[in-house]
Short mmCIF file of C-alpha atoms in Angstrom, two decimals:
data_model
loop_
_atom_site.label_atom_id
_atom_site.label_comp_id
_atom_site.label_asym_id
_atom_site.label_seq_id
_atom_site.Cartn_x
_atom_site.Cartn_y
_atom_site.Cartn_z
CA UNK P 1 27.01 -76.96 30.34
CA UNK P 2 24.91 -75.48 32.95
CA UNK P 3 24.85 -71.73 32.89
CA UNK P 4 22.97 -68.98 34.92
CA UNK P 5 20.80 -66.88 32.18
CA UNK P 6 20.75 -62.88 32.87
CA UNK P 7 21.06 -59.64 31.64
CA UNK P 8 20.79 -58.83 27.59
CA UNK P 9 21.35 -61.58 24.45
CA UNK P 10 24.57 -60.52 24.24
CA UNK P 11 25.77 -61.19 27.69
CA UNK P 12 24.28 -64.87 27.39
CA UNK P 13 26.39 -65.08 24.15
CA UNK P 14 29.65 -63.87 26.00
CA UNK P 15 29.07 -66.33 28.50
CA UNK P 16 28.42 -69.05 26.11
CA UNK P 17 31.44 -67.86 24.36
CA UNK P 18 33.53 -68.38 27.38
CA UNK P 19 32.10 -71.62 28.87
CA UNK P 20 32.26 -73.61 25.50
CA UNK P 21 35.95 -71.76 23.85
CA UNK P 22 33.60 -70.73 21.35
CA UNK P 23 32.87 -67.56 19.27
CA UNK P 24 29.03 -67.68 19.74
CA UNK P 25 26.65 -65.48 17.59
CA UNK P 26 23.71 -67.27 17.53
CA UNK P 27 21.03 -69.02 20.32
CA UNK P 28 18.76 -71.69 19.24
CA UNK P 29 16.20 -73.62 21.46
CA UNK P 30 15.76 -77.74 21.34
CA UNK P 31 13.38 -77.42 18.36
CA UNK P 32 15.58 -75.32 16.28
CA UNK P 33 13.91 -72.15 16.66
CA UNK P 34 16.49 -68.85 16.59
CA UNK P 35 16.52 -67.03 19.87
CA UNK P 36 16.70 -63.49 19.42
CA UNK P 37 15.27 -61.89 22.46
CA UNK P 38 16.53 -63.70 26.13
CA UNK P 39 12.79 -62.72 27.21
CA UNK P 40 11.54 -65.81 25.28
CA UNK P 41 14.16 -68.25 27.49
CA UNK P 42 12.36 -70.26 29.69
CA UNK P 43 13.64 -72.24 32.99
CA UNK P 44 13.36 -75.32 31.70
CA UNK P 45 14.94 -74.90 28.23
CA UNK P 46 18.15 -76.52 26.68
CA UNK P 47 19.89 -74.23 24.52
CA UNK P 48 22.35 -74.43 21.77
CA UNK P 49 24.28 -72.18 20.71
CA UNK P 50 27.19 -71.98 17.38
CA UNK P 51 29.15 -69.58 15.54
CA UNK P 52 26.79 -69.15 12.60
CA UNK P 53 26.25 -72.58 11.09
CA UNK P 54 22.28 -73.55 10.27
CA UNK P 55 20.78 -75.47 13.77
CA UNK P 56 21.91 -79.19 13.71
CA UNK P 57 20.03 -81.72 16.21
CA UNK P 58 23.02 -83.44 18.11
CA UNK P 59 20.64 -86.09 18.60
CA UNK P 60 20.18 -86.51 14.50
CA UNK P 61 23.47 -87.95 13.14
CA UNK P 62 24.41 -84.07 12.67
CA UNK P 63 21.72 -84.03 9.88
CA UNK P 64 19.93 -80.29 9.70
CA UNK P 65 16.93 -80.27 11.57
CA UNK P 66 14.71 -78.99 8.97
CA UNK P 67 15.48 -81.76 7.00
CA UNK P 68 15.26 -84.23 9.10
CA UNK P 69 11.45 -83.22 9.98
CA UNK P 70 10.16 -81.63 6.54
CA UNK P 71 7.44 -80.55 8.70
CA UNK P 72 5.94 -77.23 8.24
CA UNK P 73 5.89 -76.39 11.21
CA UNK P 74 9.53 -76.01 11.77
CA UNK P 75 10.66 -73.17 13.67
CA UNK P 76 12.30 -70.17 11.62
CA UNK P 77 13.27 -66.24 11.94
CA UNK P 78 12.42 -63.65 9.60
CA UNK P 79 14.47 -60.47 9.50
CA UNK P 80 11.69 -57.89 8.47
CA UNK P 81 13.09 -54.33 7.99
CA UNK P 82 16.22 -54.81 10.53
CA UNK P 83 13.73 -56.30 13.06
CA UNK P 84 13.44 -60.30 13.84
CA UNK P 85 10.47 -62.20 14.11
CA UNK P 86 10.36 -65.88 15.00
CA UNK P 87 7.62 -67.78 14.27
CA UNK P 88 6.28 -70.96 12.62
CA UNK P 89 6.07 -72.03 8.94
CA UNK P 90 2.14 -72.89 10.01
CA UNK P 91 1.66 -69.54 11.10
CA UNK P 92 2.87 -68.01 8.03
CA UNK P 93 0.82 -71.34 5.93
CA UNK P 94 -2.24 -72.27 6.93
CA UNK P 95 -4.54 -69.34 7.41
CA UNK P 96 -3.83 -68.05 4.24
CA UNK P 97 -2.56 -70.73 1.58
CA UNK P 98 -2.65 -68.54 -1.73
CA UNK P 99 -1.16 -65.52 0.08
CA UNK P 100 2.84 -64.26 -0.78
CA UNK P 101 3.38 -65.60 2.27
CA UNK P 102 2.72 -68.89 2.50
CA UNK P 103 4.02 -69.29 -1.35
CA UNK P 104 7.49 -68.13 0.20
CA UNK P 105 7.82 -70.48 3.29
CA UNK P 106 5.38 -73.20 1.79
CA UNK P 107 8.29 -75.34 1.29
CA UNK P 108 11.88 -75.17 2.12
CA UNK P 109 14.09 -72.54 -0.58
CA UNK P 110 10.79 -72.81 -3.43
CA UNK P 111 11.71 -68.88 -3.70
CA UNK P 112 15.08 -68.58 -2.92
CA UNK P 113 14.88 -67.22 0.44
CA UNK P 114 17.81 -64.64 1.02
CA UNK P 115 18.95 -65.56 4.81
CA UNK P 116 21.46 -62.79 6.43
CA UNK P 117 24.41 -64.24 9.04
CA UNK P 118 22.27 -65.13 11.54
CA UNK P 119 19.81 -67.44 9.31
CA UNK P 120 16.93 -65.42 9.43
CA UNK P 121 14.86 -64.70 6.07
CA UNK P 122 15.10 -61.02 5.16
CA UNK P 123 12.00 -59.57 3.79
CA UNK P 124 12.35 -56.02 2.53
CA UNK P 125 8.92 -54.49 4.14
CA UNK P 126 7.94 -52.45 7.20
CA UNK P 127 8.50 -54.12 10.69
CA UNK P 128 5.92 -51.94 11.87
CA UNK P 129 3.53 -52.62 9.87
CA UNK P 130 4.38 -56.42 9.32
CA UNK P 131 3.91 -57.02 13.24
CA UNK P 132 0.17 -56.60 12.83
CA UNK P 133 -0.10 -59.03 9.82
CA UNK P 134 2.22 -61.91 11.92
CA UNK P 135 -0.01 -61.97 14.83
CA UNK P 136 -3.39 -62.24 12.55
CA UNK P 137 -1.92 -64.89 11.03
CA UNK P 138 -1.00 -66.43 14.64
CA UNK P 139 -4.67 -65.91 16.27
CA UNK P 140 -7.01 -64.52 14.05
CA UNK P 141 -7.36 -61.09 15.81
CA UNK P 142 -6.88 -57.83 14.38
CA UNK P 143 -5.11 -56.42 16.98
CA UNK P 144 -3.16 -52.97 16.26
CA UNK P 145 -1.09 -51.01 18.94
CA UNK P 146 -1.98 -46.91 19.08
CA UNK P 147 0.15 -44.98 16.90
CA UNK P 148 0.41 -47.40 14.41
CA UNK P 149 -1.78 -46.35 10.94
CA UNK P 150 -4.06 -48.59 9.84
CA UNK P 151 -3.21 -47.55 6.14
CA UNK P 152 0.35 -48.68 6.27
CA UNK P 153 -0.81 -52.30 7.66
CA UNK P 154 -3.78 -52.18 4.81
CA UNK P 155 -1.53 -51.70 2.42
CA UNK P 156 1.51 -54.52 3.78
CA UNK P 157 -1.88 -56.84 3.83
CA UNK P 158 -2.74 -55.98 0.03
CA UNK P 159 1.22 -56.73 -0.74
CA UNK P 160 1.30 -60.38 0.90
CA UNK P 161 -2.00 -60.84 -0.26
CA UNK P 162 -4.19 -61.67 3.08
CA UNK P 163 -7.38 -61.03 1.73
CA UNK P 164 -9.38 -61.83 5.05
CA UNK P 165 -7.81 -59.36 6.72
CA UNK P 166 -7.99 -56.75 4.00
CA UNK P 167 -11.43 -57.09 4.99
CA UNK P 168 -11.20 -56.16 8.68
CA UNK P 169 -8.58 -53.67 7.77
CA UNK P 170 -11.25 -51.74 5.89
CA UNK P 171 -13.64 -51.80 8.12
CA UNK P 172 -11.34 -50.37 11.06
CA UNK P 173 -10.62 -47.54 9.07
CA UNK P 174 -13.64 -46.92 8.13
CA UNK P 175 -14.94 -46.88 11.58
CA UNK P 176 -11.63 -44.95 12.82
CA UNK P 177 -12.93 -41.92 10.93
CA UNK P 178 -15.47 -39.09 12.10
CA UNK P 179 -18.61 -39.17 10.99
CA UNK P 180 -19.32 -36.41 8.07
CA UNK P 181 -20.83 -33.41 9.95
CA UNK P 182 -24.12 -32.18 7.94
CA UNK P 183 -24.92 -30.22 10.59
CA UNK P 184 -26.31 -26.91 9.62
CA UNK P 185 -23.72 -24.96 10.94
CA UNK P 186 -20.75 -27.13 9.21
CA UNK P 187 -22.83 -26.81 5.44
CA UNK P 188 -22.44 -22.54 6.68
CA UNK P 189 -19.11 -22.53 7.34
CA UNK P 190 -17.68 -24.92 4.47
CA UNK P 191 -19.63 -22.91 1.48
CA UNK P 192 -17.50 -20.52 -0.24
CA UNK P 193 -19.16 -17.06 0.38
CA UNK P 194 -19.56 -16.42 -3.38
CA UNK P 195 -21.76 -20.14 -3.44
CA UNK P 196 -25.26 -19.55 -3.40
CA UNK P 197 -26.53 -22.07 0.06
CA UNK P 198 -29.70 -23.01 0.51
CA UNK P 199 -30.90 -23.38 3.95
CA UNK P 200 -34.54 -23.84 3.95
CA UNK P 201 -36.22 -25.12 6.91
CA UNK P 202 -33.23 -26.06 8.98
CA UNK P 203 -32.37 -25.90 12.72
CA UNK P 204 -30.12 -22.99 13.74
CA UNK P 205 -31.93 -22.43 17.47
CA UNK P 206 -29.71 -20.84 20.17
CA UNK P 207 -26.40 -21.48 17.10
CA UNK P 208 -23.66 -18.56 18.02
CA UNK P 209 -23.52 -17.16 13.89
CA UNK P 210 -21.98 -14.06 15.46
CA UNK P 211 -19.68 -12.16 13.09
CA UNK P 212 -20.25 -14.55 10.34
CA UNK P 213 -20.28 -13.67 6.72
CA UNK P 214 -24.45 -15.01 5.90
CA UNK P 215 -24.58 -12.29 2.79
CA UNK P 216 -27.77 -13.81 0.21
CA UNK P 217 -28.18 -16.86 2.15
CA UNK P 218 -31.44 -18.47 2.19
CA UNK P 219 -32.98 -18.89 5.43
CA UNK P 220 -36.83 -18.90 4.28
CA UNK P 221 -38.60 -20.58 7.39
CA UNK P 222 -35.35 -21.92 9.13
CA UNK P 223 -35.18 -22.04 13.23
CA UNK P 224 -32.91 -19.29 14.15
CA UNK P 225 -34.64 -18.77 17.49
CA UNK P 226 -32.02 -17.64 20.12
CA UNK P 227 -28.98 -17.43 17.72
CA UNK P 228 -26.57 -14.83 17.91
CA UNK P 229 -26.37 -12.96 15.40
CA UNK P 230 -24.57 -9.81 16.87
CA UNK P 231 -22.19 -8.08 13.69
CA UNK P 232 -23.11 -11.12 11.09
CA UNK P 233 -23.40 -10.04 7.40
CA UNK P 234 -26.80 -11.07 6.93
CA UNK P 235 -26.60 -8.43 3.18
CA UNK P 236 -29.76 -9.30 1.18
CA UNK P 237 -30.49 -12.66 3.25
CA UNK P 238 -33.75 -14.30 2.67
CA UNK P 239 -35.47 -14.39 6.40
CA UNK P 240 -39.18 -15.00 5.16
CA UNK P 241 -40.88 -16.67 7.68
CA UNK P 242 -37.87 -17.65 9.47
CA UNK P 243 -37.67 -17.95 13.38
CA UNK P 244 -35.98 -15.14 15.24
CA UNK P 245 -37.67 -14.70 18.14
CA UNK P 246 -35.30 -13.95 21.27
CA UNK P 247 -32.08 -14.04 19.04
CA UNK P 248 -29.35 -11.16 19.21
CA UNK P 249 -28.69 -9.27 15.90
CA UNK P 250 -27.12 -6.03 17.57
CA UNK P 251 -25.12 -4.31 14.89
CA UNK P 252 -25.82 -6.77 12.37
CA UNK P 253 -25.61 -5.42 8.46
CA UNK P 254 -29.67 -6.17 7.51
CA UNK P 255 -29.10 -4.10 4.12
CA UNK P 256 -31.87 -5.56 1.98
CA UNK P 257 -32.70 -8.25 3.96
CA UNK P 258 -36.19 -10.40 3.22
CA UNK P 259 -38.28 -10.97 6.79
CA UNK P 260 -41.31 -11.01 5.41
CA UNK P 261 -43.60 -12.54 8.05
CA UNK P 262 -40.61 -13.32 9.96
CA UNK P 263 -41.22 -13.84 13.70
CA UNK P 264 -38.33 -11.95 15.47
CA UNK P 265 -40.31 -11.21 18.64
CA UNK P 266 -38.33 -10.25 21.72
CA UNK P 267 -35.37 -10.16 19.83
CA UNK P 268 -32.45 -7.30 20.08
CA UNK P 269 -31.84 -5.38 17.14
CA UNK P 270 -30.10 -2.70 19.06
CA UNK P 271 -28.14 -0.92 16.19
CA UNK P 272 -28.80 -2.31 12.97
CA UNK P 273 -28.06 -1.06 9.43
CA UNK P 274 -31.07 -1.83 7.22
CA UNK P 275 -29.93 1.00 4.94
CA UNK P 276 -28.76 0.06 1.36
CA UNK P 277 -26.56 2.76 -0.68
CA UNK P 278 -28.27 1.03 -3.73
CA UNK P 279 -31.63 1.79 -2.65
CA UNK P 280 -32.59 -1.86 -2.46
CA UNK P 281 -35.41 -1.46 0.37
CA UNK P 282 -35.11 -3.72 3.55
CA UNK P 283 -38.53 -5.63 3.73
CA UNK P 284 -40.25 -6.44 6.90
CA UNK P 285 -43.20 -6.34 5.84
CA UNK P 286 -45.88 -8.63 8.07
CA UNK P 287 -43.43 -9.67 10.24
CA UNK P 288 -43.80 -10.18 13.97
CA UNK P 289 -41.83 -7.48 15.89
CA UNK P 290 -43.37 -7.15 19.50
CA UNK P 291 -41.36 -6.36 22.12
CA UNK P 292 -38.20 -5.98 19.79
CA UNK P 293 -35.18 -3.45 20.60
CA UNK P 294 -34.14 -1.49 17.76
CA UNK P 295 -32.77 1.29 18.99
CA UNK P 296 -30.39 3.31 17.45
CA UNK P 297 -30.64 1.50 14.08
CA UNK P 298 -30.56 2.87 10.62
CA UNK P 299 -33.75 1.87 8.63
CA UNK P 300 -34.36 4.88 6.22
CA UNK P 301 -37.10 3.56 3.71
CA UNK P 302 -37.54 0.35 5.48
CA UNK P 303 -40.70 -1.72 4.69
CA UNK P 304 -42.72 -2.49 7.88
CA UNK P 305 -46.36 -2.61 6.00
CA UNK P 306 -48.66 -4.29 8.05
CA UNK P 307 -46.28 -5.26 10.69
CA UNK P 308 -46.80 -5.59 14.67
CA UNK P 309 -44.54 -3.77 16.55
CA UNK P 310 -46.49 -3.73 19.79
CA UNK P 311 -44.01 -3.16 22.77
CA UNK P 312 -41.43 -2.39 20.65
CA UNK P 313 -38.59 0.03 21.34
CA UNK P 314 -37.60 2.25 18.48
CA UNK P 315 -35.80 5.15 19.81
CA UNK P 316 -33.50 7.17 18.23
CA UNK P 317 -33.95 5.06 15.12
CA UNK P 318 -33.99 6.44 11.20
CA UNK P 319 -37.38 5.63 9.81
CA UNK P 320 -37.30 8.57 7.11
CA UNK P 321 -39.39 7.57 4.13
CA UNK P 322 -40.51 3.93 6.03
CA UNK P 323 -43.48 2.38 4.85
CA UNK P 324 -45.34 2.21 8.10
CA UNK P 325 -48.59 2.21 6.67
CA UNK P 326 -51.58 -0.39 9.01
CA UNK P 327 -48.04 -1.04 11.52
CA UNK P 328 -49.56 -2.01 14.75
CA UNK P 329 -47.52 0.17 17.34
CA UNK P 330 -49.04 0.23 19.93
CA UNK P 331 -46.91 1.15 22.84
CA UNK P 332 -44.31 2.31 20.95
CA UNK P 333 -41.12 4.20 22.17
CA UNK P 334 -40.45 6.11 19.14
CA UNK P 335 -38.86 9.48 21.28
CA UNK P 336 -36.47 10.94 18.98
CA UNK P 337 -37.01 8.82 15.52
CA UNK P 338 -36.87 10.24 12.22
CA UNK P 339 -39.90 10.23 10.67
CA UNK P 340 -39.85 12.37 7.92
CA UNK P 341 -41.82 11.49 4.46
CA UNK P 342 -43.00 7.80 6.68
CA UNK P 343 -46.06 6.58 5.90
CA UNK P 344 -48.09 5.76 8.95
CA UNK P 345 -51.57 5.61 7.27
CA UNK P 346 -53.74 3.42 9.22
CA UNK P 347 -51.19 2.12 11.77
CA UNK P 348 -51.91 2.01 15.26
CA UNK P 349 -49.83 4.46 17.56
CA UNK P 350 -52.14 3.92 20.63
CA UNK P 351 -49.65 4.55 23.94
CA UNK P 352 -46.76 5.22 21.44
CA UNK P 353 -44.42 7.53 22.56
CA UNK P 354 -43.58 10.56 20.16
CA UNK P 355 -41.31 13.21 22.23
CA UNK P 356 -38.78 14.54 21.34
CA UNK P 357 -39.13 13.64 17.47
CA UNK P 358 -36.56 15.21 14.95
CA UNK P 359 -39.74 15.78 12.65
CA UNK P 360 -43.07 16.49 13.40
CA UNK P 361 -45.92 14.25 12.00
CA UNK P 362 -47.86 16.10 8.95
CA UNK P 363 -51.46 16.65 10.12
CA UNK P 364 -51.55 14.83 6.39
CA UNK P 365 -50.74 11.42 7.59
CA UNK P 366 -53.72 9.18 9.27
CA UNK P 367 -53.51 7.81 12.27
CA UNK P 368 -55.37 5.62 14.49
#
């Protein structure tokens, strides 16, 4: 009979039901494939539809159609998960001959094939992840919808044995991950802070390292040009010969630190602690410090032998007991330092500014 298709599966089946005196539960097109979606109806198709029986070709002397053809590429439905699929025993054949697969459907029952009421062949596996592996096998492509992991299809691919696309499944995830950082600043903050980290030579410049725990690393000759550095732990760091020049270390813990021939010029180092209860002596000794800011900071038996601190500003900073001995500080602003037991033999104070000192220099000390 002639009937007007519409709405759900279910409605066609009612109608079908009704038209025929029939209790229909299954839809089959004219080459015996199962019907489970009324999306994949098209105008021009003849349909048949029975209460549950196998598809039998009214045109075949009501022989099964499967048998009838032993072709492989004989229409069928697999029930994967709760979910149906129809496709082709080709499909599930020919791309991949040795795989589970195409062992199960390869010819008609060779495994058994557990069918539920509506004839479809129930495999026990992810929908999901089986969808991905069907269409492969249809086209070739390895095409996966978003959400869907790539590790659950790898590992349905390594269970029906589809080896070529075990292959492209690899690669996919292997190009689905990030790239490994080794970025300086990633090797910094994944080192435990008890780890000793080398960082030799590397490129920090203009980094923000503010606040950061840095105690004992090894900088020796790295770029840290125009970091921040403001509060970071820098305890006993190894700065020698390192880059600092315009970088921000305000209130940054220098206790011990190494910046031997350092080049920190123009840098802030407004209110920095070089002091060590120990007595381990901060060493700055050669170091390029013109035009630094310093004031305020705590540097009681500091080491700047031989150091250039033209321009600098050193106000209101502890240098009691500081080796200051050839400094170069010229232009100076050392109002209101403590300079008490420093040794300034041989530096250059030319335009420095002394006033207001909390200790007068002993006629002692030379000068130039």
């Amino acid at each position: 009979q002639v009937v007007a298709v519409y709405g759900t599966l279910s409605d066609l089946l009612s109608v079908a039901s009704n038209k025929l005196g029939i209790k229909a539960t299954s839809v089959y097109n004219g080459k015996g494939g199962l019907i489970d979606d009324i999306a994949l109806i098209r105008d021009d198709d003849v349909l048949f539809v029975c209460e549950g029986e196998p598809f039998i070709d009214p045109q075949a002397d009501g022989r099964p159609h499967e048998e009838l053809t032993g072709s492989h590429t004989d229409w069928l439905t697999l029930n994967v998960g709760g979910r149906y699929f129809t496709t082709t025993r080709s499909t599930l054949v020919n791309k991949e001959p040795d795989s589970m697969l195409a062992h199960m459907f390869k010819d008609k029952d060779a495994w058994g094939n557990k069918q539920d009421h509506r004839g479809a062949f129930l495999i026990d596996r992810s929908p999901e992840y089986f969808e991905p592996i069907l269409n492969y096998l249809r086209h070739g492509q390895l095409i996966v919808n978003d959400g869907i992991n790539l590790l659950g299809v790898l590992e349905e691919a390594r269970f029906f044995g589809i080896d070529s696309l075990i292959e492209h499944l690899e690669i996919a995830i292997k190009n689905s991950q990030p790239a490994e950082d080794h970025s300086p600043i990633s090797r910094l903050l994944a080192t435990p802070t008890k780890s000793e980290l080398r960082c030799q030579g590397l490129n920090f410049s203009g980094a923000d390292l503010s606040r950061l725990d840095l105690r004992y690393i090894n900088f020796k000759m790295a770029n840290l040009s125009r970091c921040n550095l403001a509060h970071a732990n820098l305890c006993c760091a190894n700065l020698e010969r390192a880059d600092l020049s315009g970088s921000v270390l305000d209130c940054a813990n220098l206790q011990g630190v190494k910046m031997l021939c350092s080049n920190a010029e123009g840098a802030s180092l407004k209110g920095c602690n070089f002091e060590d209860p120990s007595g381990l002596k901060a060493n700055l000794e050669g170091a390029n410090l013109k035009g630094v800011d310093m004031e305020g900071s705590q540097m009681t038996g500091i080491n700047l032998r031989v150091a250039t601190l033209k321009n600098a500003k050193l106000k209101n900073c502890n240098l009691r007991g500081a080796t200051l001995a050839g400094t170069d500080l010229e232009n100076c602003d050392l109002s209101g330092c403590d300079l008490q037991e420093a040794n300034l033999r041989g530096s250059n104070v030319k335009g420095a500014i002394f006033e207001e000192m909390l200790t007068p220099l002993h006629m002692s000390q030379s000068v130039r």
